[in-house]
GROMACS .gro file of C-alpha atoms in nm:
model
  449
    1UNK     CA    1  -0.334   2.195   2.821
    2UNK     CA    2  -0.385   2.414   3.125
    3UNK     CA    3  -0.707   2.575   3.180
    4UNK     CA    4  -0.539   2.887   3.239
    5UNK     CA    5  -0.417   2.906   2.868
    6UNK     CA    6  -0.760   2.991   2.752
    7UNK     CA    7  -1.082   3.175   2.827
    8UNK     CA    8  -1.267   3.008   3.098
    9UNK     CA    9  -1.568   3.307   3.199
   10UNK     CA   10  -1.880   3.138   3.317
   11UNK     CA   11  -2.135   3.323   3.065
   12UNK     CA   12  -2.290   3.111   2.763
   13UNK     CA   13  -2.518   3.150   2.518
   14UNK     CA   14  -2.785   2.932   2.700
   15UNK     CA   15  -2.731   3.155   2.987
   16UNK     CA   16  -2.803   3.505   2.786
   17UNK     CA   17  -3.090   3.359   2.615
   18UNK     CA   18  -3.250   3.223   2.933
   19UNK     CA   19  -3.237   2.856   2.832
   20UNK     CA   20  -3.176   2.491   3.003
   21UNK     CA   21  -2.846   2.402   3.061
   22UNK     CA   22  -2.633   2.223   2.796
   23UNK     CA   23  -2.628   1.923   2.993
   24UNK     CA   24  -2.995   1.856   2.982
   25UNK     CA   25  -3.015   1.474   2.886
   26UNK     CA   26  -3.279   1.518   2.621
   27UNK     CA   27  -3.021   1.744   2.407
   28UNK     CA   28  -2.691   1.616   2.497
   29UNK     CA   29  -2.453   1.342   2.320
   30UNK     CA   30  -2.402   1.077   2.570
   31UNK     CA   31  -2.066   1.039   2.453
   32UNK     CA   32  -1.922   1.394   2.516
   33UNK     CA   33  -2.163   1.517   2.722
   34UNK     CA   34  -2.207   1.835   2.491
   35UNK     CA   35  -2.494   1.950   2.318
   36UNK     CA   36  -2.645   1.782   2.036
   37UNK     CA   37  -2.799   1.910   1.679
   38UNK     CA   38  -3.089   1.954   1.835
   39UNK     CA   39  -2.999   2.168   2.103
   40UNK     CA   40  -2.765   2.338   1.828
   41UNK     CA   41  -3.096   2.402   1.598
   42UNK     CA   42  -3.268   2.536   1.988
   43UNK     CA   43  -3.050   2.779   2.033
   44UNK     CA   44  -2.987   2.942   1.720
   45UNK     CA   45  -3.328   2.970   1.550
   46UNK     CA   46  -3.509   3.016   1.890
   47UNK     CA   47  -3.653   3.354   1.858
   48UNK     CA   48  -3.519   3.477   2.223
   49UNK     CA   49  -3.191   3.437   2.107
   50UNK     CA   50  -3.198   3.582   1.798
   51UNK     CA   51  -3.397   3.907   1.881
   52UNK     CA   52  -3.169   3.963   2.207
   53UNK     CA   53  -2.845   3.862   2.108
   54UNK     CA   54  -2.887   3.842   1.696
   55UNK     CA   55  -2.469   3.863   1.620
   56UNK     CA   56  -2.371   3.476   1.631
   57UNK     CA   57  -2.065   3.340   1.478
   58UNK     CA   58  -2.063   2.967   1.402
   59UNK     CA   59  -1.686   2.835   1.424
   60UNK     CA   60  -1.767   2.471   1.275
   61UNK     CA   61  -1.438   2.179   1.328
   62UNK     CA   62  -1.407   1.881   1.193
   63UNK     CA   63  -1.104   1.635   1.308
   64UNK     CA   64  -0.868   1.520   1.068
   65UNK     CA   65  -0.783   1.181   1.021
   66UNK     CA   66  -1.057   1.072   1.271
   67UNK     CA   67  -1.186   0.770   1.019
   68UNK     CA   68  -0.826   0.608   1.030
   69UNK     CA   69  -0.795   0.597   1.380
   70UNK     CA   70  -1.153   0.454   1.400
   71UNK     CA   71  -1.036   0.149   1.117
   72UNK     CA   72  -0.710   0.119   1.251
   73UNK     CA   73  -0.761   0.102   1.665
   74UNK     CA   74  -1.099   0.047   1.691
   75UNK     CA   75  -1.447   0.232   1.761
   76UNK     CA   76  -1.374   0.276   2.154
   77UNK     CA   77  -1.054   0.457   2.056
   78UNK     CA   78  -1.250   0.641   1.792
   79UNK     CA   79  -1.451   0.773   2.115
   80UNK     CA   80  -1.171   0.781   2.302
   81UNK     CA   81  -1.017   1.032   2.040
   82UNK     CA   82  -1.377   1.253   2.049
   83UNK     CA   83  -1.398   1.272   2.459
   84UNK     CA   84  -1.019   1.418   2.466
   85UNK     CA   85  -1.045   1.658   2.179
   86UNK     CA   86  -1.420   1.805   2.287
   87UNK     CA   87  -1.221   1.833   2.632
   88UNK     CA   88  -0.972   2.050   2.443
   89UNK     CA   89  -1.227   2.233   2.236
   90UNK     CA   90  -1.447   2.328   2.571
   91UNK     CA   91  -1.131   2.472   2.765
   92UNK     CA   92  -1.109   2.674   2.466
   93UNK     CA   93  -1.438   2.749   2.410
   94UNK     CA   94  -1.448   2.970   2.711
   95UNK     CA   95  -1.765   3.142   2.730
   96UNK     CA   96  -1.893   3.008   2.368
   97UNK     CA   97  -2.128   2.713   2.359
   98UNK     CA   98  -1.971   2.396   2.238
   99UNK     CA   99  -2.190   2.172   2.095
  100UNK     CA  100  -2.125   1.800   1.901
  101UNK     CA  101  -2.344   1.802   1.592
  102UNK     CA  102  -2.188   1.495   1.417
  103UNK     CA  103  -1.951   1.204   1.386
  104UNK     CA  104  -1.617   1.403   1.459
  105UNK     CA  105  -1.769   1.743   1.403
  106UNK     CA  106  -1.770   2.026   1.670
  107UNK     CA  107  -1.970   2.339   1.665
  108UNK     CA  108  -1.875   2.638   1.863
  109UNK     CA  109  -2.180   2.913   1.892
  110UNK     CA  110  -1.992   3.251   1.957
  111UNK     CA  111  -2.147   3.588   2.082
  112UNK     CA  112  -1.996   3.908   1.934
  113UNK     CA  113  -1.829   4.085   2.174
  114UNK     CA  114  -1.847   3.802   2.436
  115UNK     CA  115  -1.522   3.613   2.499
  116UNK     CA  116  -1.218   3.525   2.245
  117UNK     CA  117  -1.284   3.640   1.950
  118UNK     CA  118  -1.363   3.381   1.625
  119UNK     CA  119  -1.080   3.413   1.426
  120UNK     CA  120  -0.862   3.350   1.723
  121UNK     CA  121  -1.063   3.116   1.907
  122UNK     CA  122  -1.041   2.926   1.553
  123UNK     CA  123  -0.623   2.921   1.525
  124UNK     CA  124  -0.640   2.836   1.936
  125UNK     CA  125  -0.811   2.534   1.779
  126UNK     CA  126  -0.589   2.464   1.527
  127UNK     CA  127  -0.317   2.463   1.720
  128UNK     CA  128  -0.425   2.239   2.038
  129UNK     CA  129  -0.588   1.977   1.783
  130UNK     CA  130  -0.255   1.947   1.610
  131UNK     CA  131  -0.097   1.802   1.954
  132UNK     CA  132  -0.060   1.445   2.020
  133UNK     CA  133  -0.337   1.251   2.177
  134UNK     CA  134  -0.273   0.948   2.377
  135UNK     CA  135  -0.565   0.739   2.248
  136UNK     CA  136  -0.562   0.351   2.363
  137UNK     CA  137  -0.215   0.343   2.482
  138UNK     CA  138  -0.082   0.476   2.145
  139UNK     CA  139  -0.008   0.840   1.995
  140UNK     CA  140  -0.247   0.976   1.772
  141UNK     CA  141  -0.192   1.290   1.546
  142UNK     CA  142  -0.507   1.405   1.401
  143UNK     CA  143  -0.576   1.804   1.342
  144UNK     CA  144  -0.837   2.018   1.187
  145UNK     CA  145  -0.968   2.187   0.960
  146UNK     CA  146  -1.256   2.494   1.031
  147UNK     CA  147  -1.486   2.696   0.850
  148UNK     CA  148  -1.661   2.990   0.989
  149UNK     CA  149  -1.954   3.173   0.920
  150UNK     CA  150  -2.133   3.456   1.090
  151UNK     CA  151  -2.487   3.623   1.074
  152UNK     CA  152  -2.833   3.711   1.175
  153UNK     CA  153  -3.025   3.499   0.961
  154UNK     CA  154  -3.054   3.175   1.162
  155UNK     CA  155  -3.122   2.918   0.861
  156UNK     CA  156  -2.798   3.016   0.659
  157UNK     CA  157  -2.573   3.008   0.973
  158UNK     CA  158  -2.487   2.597   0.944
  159UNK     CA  159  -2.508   2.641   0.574
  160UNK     CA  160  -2.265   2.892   0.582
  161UNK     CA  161  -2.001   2.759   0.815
  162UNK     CA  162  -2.075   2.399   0.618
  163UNK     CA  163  -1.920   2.545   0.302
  164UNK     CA  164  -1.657   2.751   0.474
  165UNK     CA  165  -1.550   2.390   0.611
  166UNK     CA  166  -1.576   2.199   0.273
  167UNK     CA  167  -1.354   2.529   0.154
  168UNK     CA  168  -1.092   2.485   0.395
  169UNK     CA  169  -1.064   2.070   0.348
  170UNK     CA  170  -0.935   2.132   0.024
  171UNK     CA  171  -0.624   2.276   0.197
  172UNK     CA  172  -0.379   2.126   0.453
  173UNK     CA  173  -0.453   2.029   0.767
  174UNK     CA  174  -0.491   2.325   1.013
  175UNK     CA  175  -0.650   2.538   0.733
  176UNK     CA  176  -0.948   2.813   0.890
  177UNK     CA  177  -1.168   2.951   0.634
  178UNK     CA  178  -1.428   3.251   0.643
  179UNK     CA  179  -1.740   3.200   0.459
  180UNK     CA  180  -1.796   3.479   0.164
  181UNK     CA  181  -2.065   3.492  -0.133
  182UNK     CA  182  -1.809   3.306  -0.372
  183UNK     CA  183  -1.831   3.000  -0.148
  184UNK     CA  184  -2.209   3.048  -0.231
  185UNK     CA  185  -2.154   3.087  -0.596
  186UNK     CA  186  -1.918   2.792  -0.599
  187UNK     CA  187  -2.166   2.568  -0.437
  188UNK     CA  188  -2.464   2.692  -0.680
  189UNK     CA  189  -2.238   2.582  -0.950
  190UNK     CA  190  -2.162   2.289  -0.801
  191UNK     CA  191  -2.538   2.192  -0.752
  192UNK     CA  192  -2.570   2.204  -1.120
  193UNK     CA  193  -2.260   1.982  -1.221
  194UNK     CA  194  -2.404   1.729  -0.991
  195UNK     CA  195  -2.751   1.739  -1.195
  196UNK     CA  196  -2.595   1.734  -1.502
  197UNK     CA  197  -2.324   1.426  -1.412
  198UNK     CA  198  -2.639   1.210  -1.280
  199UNK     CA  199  -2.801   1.272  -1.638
  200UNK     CA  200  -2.481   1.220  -1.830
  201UNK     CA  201  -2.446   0.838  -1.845
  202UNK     CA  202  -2.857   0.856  -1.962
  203UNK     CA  203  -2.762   1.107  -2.198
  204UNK     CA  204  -2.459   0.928  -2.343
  205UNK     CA  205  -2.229   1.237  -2.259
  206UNK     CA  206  -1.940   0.996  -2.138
  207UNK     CA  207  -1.637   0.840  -2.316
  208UNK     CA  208  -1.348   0.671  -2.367
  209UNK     CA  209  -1.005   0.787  -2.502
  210UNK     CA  210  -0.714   0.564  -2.530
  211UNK     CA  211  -0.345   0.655  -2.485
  212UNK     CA  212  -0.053   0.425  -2.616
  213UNK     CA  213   0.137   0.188  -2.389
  214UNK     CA  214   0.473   0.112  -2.551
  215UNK     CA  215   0.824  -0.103  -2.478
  216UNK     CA  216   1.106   0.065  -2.579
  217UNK     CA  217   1.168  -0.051  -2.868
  218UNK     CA  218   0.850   0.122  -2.959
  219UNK     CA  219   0.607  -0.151  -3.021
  220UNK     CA  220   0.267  -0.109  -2.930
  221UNK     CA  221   0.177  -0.373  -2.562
  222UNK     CA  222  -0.171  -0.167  -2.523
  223UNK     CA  223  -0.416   0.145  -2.402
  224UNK     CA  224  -0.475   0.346  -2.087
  225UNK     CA  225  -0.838   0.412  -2.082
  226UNK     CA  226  -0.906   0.781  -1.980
  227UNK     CA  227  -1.296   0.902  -1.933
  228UNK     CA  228  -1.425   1.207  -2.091
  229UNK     CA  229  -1.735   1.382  -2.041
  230UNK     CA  230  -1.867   1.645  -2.224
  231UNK     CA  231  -2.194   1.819  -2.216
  232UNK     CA  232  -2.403   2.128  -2.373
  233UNK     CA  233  -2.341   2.403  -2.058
  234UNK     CA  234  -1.999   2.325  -1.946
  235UNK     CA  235  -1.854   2.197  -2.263
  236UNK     CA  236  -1.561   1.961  -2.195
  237UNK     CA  237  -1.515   1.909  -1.827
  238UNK     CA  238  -1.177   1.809  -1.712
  239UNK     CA  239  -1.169   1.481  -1.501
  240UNK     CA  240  -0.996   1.640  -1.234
  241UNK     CA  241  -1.296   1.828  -1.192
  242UNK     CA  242  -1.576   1.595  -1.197
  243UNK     CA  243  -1.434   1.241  -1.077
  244UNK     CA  244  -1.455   1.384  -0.776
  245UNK     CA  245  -1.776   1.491  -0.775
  246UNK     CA  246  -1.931   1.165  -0.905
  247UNK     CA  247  -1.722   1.000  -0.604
  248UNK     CA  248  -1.880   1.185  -0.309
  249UNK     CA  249  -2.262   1.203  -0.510
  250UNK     CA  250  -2.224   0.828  -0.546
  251UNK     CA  251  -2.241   0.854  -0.937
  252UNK     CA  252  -1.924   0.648  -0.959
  253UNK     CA  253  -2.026   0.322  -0.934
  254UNK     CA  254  -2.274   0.346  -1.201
  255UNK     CA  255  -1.956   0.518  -1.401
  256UNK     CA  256  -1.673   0.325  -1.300
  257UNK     CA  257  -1.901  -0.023  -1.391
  258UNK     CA  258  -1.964   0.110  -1.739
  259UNK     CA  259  -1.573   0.223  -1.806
  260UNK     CA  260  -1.511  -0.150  -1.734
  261UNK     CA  261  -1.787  -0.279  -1.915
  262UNK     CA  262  -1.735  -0.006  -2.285
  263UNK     CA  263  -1.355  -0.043  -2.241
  264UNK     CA  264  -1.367  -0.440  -2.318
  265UNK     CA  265  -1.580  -0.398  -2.580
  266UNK     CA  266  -1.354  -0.169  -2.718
  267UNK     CA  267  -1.006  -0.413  -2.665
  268UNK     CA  268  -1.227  -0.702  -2.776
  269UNK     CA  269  -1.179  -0.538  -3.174
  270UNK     CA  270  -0.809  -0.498  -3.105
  271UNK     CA  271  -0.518  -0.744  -3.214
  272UNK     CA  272  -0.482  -1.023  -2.957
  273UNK     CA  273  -0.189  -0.932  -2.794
  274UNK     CA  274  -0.288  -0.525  -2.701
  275UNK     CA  275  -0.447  -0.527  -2.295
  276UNK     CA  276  -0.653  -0.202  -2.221
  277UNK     CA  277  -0.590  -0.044  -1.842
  278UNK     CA  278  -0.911   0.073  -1.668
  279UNK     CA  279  -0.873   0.266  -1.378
  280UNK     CA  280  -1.075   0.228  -1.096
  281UNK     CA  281  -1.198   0.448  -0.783
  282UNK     CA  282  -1.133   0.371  -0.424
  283UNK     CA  283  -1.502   0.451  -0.383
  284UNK     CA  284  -1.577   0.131  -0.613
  285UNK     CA  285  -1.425  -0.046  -0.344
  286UNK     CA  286  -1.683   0.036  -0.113
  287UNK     CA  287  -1.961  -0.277  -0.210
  288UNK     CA  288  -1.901  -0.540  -0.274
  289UNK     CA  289  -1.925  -0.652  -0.665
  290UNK     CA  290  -1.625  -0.511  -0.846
  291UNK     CA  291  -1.522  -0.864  -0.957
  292UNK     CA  292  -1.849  -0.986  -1.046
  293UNK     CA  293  -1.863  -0.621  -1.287
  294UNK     CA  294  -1.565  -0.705  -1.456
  295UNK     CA  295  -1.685  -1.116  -1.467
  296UNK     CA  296  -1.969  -0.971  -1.682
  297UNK     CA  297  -1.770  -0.707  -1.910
  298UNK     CA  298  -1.549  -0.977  -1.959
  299UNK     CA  299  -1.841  -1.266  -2.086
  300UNK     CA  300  -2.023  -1.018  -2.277
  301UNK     CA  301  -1.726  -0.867  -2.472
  302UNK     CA  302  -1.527  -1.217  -2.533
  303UNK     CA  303  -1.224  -1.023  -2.382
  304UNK     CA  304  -0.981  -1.230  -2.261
  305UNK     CA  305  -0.892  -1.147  -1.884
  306UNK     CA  306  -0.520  -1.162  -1.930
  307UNK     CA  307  -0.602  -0.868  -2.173
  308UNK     CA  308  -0.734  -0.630  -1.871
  309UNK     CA  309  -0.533  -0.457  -1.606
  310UNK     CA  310  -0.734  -0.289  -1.297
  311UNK     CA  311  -0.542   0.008  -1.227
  312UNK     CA  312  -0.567   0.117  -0.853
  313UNK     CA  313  -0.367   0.383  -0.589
  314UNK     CA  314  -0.237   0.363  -0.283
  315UNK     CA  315  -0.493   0.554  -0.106
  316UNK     CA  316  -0.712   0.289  -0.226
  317UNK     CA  317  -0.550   0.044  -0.074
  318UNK     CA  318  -0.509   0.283   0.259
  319UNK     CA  319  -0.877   0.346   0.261
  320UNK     CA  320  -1.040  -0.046   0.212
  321UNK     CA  321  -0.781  -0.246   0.254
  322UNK     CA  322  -1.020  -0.556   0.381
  323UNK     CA  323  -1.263  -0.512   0.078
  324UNK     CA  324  -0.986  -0.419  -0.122
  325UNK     CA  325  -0.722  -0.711  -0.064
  326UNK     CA  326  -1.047  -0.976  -0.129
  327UNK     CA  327  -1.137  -0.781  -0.453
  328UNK     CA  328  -0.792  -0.767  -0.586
  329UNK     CA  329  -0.740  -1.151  -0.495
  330UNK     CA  330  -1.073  -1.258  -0.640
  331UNK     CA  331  -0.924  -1.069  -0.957
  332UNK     CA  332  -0.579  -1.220  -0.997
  333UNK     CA  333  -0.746  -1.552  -0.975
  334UNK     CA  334  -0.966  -1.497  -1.323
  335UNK     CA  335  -0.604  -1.383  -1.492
  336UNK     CA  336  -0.675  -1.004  -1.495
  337UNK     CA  337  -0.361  -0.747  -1.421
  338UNK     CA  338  -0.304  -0.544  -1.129
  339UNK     CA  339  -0.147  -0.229  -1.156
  340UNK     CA  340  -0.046  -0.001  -0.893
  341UNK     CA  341  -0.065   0.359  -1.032
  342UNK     CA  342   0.081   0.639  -0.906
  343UNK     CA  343   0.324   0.463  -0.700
  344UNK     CA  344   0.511   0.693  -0.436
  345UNK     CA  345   0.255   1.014  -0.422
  346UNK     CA  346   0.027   0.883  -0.169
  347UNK     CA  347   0.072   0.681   0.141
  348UNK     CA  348   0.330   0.448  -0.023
  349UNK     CA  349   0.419   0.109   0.190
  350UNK     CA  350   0.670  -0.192   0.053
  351UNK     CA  351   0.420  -0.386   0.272
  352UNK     CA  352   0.181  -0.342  -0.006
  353UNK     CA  353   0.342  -0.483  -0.277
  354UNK     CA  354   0.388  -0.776  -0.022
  355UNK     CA  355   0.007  -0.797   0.038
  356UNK     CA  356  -0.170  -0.725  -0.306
  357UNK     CA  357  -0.117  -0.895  -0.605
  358UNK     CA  358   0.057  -0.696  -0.810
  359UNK     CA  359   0.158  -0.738  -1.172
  360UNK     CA  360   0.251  -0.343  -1.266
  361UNK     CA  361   0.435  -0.099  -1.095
  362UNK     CA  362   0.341   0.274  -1.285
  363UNK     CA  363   0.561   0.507  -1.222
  364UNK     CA  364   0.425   0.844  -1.122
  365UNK     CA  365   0.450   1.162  -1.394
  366UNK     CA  366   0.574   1.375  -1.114
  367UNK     CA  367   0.927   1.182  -1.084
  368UNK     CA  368   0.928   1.147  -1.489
  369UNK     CA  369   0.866   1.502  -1.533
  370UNK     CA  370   1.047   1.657  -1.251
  371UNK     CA  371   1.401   1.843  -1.284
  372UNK     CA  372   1.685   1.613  -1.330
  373UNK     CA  373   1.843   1.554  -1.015
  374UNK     CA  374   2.047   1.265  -0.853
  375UNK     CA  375   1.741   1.287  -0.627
  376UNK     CA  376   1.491   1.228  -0.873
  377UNK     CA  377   1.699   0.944  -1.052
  378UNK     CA  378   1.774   0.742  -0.714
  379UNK     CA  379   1.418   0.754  -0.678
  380UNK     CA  380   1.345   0.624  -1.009
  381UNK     CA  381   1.587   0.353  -1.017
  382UNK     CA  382   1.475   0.256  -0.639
  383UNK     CA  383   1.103   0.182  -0.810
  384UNK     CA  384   1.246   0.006  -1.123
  385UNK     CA  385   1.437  -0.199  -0.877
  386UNK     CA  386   1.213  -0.317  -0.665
  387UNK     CA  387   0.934  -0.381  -0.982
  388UNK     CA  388   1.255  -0.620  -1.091
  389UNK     CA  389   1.310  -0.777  -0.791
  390UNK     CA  390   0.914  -0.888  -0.722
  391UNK     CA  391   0.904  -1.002  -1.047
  392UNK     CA  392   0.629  -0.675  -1.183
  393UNK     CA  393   0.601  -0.514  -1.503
  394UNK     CA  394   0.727  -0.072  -1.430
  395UNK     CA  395   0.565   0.141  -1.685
  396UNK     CA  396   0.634   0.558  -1.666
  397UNK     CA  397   0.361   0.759  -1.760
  398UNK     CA  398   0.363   1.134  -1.852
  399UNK     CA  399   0.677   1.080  -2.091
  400UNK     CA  400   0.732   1.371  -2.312
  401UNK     CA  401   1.070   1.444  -2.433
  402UNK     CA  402   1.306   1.197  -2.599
  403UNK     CA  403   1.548   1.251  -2.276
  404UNK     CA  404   1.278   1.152  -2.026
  405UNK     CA  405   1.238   0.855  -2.253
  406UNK     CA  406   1.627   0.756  -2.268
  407UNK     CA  407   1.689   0.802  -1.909
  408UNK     CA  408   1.425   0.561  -1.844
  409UNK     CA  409   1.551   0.319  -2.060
  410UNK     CA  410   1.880   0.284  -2.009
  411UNK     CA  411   1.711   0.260  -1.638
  412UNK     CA  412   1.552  -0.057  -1.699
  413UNK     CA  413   1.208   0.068  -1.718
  414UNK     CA  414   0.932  -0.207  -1.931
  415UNK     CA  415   0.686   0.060  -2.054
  416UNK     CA  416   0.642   0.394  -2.116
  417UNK     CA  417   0.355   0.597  -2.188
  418UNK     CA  418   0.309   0.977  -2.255
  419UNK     CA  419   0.269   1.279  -2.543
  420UNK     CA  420   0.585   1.217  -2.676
  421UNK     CA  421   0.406   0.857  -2.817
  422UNK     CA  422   0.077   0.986  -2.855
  423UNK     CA  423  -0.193   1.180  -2.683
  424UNK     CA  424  -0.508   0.995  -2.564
  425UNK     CA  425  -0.746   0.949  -2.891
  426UNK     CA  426  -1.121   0.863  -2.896
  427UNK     CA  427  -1.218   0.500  -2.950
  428UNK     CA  428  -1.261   0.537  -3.323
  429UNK     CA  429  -0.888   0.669  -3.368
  430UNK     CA  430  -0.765   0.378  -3.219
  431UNK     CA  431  -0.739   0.148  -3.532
  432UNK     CA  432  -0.520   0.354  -3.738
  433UNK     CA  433  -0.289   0.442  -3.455
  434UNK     CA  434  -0.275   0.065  -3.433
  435UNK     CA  435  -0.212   0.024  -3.820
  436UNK     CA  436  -0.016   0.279  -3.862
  437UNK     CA  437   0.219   0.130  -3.560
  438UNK     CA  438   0.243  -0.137  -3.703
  439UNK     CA  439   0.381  -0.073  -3.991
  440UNK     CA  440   0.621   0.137  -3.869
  441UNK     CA  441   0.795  -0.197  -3.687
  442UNK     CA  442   0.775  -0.427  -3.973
  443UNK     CA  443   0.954  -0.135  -4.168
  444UNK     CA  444   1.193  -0.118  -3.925
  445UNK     CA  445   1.118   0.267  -3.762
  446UNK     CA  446   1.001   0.132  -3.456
  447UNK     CA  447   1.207   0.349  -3.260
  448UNK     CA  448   1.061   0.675  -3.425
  449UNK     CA  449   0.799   0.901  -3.213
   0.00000   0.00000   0.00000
């Protein structure tokens, strides 16, 4: 990119405020050569800055898909990647102070009334982040996303922009957001989830429902363990909602060991021949000691291992494949299933079915439940093909009409599982489902839902 294409006027912040260059040594990144968090915290709480010049607008930016170029090319690329793109972000920057304040996180003081303007200094951003880097001899597409927060009040200025930036990475790539109060709100009630989840295990808040697995002839082959949490101030709390948050507070682990561990107990009661899928976070994949967790839920509920399948995604796979691959391994060697879940919504590659050991192919609810289309069906029959050919199980999940359930059929899918068979029941429900099943095949009305 051309200087010329952006503001390049010689005033700065540091200048204004009558401060020490940026590139003083003892408040500069050595990598970049930019200013660090603690010339960052300098010049925006020190008093002759905010009495002269109190209107400050923090544009905060945060590379996209920095962590995979770091696992996949190696650290020096990963600086490699950060001395081009704070090259980019300084041409830009003009007469704002660019300053490095983290891993692969930029922060751009701005002046009001002093060079570009925020917002569009922010889409300038945007849109020279989103252009190919040449990064150790390879292309690299990477992008941004950037929150932005302006203010007099020196302590909430990082705050601010912090939550406008964890509001814009739940959108696409490229997404700017402005802080506003609800962010505030949002992150107050957020606080409190996260106290509450931490108690919840303590507190016995957490369960387990079970949803039916079935072959088509409808005979019971087992149960998709599903967590629920419930507690006094938010009532029921949907697991989209706080899987999540147990993943980034860490809360998981302790979570995902017990699912494992509650869930055998539970199958250990069942007839012989019903397994029990647990699914399990890419975050568990992150220590070591999976397989010795499911080694102990397996001793101290008698379950067989044959009887458990470890449910897993692709982005799983995408974002530990080391740990991952020797976890999975370890695993197939004690006799416990594999299953691939979600199959074709994330980063899907036919190199890992090559690589992992897997036993089950599930096919994603989107393709089951999506308009019929010779599309949609190609798709479908491309999965149930390949599950053939590599000798896995396919099961379809989110089946909930008779005609999804024919059309996957007559497709050659193993399993299905959805409402139309049953909804997910607590533990304690479990037993008569199973009886009543039963009895429904040795009369003969197997096939009814």
């Amino acid at each position: 990119m051309a200087a010329g294409d952006c503001d390049l006027t010689t005033v700065s912040i540091a200048a204004i405020a009558g401060e020490a260059p940026i590139g003083d040594p003892t408040r500069c990144d050595p990598l970049t050569g930019l200013g660090d968090r603690r010339r960052f915290e300098e010049l925006v709480a020190g008093s002759n800055v905010t009495e002269r010049v109190p209107d400050l607008t923090l544009v905060l930016v945060d590379l996209d898909r920095f962590r995979q170029v770091n696992d996949t090319l190696g650290s020096g690329a990963g600086d490699e990647l950060l001395v081009f793109a704070a090259e980019r972000i300084r041409q830009c920057a003009g007469a704002h102070e660019l300053l490095r304040i983290g891993g692969d996180e930029f922060a751009v003081l701005c002046l009001d009334g002093v060079g570009t303007r925020p917002d569009e200094l922010a889409e300038r951003l945007v849109e020279v982040l989103s252009r190919p880097f040449l990064v150790a001899g390879q292309q690299v597409d990477v992008g941004a996303h950037i929150g932005i927060a302006a203010g007099e009040v020196a302590d909430d200025l990082l705050r601010h922009a912090e939550l406008a930036l964890g509001d814009a990475k739940q959108g696409t790539v490229g997404t700017v957001r402005t802080f506003d109060m609800a962010m505030e709100e949002r992150a107050q009630a957020r606080r409190g989830l996260e106290v509450r989840l931490r108690r919840a295990l303590a507190l016995r808040q957490l369960s387990l429902h079970y949803q039916p697995q079935v072959r088509p002839d409808g005979s019971l082959v087992g149960f998709e363990a599903l967590l629920r949490w419930r507690n006094d101030v938010d009532g029921e709390v949907p697991p989209t909602v706080f899987i999540p948050v147990a993943e980034e507070i860490g809360e998981i682990h302790a979570i995902g060991a017990w699912v494992i561990r509650h869930a055998c107990v539970e199958a250990a009661g069942w007839p012989g021949h019903l397994r029990v899928a647990v699914n399990v976070s890419p975050i568990q994949f992150e220590r070591s000691g999976l397989a010795r967790i499911v080694d102990d839920a397996l001793a101290a509920s008698g379950l067989d291992p044959s009887r458990l399948e470890i449910e897993i995604t692709e982005n799983a796979i995408l974002d530990h494949a080391e740990e991952t691959g020797r976890t999975l391994a370890q695993l197939q060697e004690r006799g416990v299933g594999i299953a691939l879940d979600d199959f074709g919504t994330g980063y899907s590659s036919l190199s890992q079915l090559a690589d992992f050991p897997f036993t089950t192919i599930k096919i994603d609810q989107s393709f089951v439940q999506a308009p019929p289309s010779e599309r949609t069906r190609s798709l479908v029959d491309a999965i149930l093909y390949l599950g053939r050919r590599l000798g896995m199980e396919t099961i379809a999940e989110g089946v909930e009409t008779e005609q999804q359930a024919q059309d996957l059929i007559e497709a050659g899918c193993d399993e299905l599982q959805g409402y139309l068979f049953a909804r997910p029941m607590p533990a304690e429900d479990v037993s008569a489902f199973i009886v009543e099943q039963t009895r429904q095949q040795r009369a003969g009305h197997g096939g009814d839902r």
